[in-house]
Coordinates of N, CA and C in Angstrom, one line a residue:
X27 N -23.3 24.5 -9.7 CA -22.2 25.3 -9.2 C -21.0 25.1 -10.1
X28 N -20.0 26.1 -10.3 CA -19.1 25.8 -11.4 C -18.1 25.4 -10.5
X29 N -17.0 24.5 -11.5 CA -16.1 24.4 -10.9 C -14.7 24.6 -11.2
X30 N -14.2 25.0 -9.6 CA -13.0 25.5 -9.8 C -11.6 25.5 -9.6
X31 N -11.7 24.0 -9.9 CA -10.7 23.5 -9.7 C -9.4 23.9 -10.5
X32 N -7.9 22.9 -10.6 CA -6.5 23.2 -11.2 C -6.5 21.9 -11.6
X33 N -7.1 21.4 -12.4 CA -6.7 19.9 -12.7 C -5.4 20.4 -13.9
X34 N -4.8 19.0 -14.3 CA -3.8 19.0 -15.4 C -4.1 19.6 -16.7
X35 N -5.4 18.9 -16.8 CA -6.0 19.2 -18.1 C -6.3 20.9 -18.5
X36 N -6.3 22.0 -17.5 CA -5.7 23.7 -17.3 C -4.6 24.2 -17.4
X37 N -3.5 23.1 -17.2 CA -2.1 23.6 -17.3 C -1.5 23.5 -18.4
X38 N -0.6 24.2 -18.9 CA 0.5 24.4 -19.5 C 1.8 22.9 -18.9
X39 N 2.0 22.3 -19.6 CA 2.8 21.2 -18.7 C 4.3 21.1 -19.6
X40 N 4.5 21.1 -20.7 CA 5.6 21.0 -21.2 C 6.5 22.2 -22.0
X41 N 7.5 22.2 -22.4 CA 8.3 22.9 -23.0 C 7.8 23.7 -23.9
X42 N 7.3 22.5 -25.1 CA 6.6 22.7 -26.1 C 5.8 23.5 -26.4
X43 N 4.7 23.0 -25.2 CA 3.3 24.1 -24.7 C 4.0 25.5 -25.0
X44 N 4.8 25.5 -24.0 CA 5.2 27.4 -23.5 C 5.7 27.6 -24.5
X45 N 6.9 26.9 -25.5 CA 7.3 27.9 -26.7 C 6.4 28.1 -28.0
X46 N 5.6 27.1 -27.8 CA 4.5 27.3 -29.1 C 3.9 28.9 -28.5
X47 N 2.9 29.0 -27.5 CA 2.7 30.2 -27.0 C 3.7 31.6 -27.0
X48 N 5.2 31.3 -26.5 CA 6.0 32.4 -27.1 C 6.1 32.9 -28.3
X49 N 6.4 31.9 -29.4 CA 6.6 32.0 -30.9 C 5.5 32.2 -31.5
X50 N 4.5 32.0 -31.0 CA 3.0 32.5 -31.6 C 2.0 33.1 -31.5
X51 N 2.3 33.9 -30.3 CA 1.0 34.3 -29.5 C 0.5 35.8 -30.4
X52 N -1.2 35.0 -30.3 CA -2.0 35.9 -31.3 C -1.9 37.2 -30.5
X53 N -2.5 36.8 -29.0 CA -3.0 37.6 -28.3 C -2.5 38.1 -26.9
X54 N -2.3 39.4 -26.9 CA -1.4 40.2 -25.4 C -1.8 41.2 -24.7
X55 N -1.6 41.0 -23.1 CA -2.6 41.9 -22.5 C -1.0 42.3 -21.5
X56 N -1.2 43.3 -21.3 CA 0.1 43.6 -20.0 C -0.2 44.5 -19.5
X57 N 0.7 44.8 -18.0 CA 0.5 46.1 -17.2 C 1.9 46.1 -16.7
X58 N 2.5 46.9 -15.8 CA 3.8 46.9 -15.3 C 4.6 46.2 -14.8
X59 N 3.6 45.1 -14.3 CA 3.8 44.2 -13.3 C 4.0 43.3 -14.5
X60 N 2.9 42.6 -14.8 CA 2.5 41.0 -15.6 C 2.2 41.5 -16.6
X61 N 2.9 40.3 -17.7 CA 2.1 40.3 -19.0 C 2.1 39.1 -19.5
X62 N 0.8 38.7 -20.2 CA -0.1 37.5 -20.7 C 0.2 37.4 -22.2
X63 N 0.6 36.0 -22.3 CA 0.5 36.0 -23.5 C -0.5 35.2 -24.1
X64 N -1.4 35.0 -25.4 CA -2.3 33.7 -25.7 C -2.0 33.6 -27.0
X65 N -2.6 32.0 -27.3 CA -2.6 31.4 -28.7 C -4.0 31.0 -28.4
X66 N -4.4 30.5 -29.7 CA -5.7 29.6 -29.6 C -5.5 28.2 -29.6
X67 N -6.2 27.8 -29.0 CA -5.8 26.4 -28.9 C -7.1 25.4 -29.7
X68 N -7.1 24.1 -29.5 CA -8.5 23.8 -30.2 C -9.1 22.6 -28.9
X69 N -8.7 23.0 -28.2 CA -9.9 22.5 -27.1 C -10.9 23.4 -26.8
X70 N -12.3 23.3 -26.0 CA -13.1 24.3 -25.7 C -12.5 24.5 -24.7
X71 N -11.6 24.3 -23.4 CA -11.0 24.7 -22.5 C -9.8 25.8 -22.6
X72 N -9.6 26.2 -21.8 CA -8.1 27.1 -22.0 C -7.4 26.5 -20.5
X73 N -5.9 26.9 -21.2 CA -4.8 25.9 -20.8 C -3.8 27.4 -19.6
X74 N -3.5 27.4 -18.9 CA -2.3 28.2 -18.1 C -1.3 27.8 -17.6
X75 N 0.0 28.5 -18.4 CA 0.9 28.3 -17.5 C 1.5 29.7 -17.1
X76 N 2.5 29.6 -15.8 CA 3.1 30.8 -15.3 C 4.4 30.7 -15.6
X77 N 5.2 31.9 -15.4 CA 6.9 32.1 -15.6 C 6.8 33.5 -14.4
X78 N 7.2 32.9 -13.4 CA 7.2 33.8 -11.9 C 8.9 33.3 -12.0
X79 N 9.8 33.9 -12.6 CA 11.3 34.3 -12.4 C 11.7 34.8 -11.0
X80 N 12.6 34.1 -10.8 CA 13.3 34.6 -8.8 C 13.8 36.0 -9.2
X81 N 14.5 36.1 -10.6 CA 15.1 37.1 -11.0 C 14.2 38.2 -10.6
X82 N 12.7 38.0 -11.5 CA 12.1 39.4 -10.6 C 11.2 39.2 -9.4
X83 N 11.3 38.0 -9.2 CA 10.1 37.9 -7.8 C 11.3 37.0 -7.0
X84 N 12.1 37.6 -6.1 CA 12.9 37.0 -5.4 C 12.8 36.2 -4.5
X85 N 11.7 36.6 -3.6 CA 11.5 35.5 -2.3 C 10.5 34.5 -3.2
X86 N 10.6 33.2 -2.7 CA 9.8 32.0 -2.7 C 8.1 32.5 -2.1
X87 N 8.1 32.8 -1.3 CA 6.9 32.8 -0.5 C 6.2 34.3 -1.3
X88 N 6.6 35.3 -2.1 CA 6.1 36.1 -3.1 C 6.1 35.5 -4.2
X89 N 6.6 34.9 -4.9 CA 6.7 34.3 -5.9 C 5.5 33.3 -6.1
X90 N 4.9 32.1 -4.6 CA 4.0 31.3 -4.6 C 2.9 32.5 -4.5
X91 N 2.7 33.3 -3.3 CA 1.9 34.2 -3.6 C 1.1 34.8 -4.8
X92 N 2.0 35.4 -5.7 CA 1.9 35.8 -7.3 C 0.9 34.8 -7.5
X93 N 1.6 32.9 -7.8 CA 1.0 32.3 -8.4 C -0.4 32.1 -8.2
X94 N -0.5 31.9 -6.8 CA -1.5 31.4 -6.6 C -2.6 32.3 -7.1
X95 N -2.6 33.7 -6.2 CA -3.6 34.9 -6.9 C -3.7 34.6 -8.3
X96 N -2.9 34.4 -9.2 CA -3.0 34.6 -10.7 C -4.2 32.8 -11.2
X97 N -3.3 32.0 -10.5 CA -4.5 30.6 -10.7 C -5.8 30.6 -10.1
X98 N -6.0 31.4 -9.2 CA -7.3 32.0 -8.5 C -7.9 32.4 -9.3
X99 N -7.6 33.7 -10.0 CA -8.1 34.4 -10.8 C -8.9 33.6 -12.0
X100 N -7.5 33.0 -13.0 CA -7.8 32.2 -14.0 C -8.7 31.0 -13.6
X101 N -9.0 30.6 -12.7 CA -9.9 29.3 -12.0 C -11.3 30.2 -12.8
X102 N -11.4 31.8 -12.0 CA -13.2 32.1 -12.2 C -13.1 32.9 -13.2
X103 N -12.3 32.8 -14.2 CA -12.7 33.3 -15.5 C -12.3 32.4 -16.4
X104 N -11.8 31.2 -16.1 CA -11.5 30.2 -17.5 C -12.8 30.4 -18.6
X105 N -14.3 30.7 -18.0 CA -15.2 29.8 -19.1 C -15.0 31.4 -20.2
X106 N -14.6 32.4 -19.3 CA -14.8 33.3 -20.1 C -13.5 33.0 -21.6
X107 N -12.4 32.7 -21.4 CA -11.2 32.3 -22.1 C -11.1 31.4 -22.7
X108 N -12.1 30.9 -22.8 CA -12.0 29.0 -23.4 C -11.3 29.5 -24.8
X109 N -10.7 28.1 -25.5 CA -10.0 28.0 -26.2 C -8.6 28.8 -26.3
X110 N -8.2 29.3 -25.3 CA -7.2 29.6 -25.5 C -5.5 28.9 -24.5
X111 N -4.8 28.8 -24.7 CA -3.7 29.0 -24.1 C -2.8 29.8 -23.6
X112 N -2.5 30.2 -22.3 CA -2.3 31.6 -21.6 C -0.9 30.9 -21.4
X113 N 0.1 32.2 -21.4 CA 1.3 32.3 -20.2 C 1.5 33.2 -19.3
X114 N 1.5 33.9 -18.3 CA 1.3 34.7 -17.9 C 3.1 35.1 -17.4
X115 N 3.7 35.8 -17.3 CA 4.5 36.2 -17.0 C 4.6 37.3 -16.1
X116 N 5.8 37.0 -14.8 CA 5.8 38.5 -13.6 C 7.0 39.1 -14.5
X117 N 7.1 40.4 -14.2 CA 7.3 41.2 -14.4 C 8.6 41.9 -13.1
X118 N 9.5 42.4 -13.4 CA 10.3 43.6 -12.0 C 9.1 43.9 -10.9
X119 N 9.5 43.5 -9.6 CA 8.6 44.0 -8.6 C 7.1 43.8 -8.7
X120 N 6.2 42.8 -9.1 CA 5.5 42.2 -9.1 C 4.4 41.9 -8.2
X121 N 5.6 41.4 -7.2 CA 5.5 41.2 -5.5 C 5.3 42.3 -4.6
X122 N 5.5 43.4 -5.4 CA 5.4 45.0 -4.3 C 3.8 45.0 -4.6
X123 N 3.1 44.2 -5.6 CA 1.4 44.5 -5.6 C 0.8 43.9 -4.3
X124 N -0.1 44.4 -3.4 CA -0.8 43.8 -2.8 C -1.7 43.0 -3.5
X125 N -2.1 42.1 -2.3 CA -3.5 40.8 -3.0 C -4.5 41.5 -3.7
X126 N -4.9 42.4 -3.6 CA -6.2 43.2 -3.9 C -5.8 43.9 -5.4
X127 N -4.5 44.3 -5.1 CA -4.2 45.1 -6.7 C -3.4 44.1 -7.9
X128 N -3.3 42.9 -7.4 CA -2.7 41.7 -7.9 C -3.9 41.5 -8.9
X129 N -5.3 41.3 -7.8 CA -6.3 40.0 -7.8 C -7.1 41.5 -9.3
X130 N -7.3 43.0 -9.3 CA -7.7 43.8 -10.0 C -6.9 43.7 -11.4
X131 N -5.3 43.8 -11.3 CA -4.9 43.8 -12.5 C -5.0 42.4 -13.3
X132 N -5.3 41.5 -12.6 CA -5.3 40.1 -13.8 C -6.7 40.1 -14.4
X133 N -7.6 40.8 -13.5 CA -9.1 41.2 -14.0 C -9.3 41.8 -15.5
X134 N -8.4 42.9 -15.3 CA -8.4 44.1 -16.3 C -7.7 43.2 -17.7
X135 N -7.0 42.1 -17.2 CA -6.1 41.7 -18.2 C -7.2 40.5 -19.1
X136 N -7.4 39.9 -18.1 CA -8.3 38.7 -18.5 C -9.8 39.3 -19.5
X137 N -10.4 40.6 -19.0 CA -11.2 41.0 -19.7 C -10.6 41.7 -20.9
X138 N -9.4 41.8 -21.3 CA -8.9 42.7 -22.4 C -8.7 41.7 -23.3
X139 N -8.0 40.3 -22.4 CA -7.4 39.2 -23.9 C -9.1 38.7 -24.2
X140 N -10.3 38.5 -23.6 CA -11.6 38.4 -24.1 C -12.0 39.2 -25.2
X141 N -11.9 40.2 -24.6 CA -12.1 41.6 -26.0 C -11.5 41.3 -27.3
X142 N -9.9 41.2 -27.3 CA -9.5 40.9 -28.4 C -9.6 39.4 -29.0
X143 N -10.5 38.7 -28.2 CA -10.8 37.2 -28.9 C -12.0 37.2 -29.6
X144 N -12.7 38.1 -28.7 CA -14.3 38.3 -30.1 C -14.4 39.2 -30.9
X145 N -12.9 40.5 -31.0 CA -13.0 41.0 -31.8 C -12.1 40.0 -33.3
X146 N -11.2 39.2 -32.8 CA -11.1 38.3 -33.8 C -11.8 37.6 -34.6
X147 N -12.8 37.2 -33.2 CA -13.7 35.9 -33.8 C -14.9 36.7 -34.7
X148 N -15.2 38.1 -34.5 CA -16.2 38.6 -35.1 C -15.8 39.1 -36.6
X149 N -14.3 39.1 -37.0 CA -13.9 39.9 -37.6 C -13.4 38.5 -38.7
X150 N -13.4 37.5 -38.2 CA -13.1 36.5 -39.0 C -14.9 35.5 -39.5
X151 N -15.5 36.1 -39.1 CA -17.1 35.5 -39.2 C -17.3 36.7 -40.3
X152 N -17.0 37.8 -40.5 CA -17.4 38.9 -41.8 C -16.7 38.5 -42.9
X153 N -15.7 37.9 -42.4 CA -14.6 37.2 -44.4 C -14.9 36.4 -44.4

């Protein structure tokens, strides 16, 4: 059985982490709400962190909400994402998504930053 845990070794933990990912990110998936940024990283794992701003997710208790659904998500699709480094970022009204259209759009996203990792990886295996 896989597992699905949030150990440290998934997180995003320092400054560094997150600006390397801002300043370099290969790869971007967004919708109205959230947008993801990635780098590659050289572990076979992939790393997450969030930036859930009060500015657009104002209550505490939406804001954890957000999080949690989004580490949910990334928990059952890490093995699909490995090697990468994610930030995920909320977006204005964020919080107006229910759990269900929260838990679909990180779906659509997580399968788009995949897409564009094998189309890299396939496209750097032809040169």
């Amino acid at each position: 059985m896989a597992e699905y845990g949030f150990p440290k070794t998934t997180r995003l933990l320092t400054a560094e982490d997150f600006k390397a990912v801002f300043s370099n990110s290969q790869f971007k998936a967004s919708c109205r709400h959230i947008l993801v940024l990635a780098i590659s990283n050289d572990s076979p794992s992939s790393r997450l962190g969030l930036v859930i701003a009060k500015k657009n997710v104002s209550k505490a208790v939406q804001r954890n909400r957000v999080k949690r659904i989004i580490r949910d998500s990334f928990r059952h699709h890490q093995d699909t994402l490995a090697g990468l480094d994610l930030v995920v970022l909320a977006r204005k009204d964020a919080d107006k998504l229910g759990n269900p259209q929260l838990r679909d759009r990180m779906q659509k996203m997580w399968v788009q930053l995949n897409k564009e990792l094998n189309d890299k990886l396939a496209h750097a295996t032809q040169n």
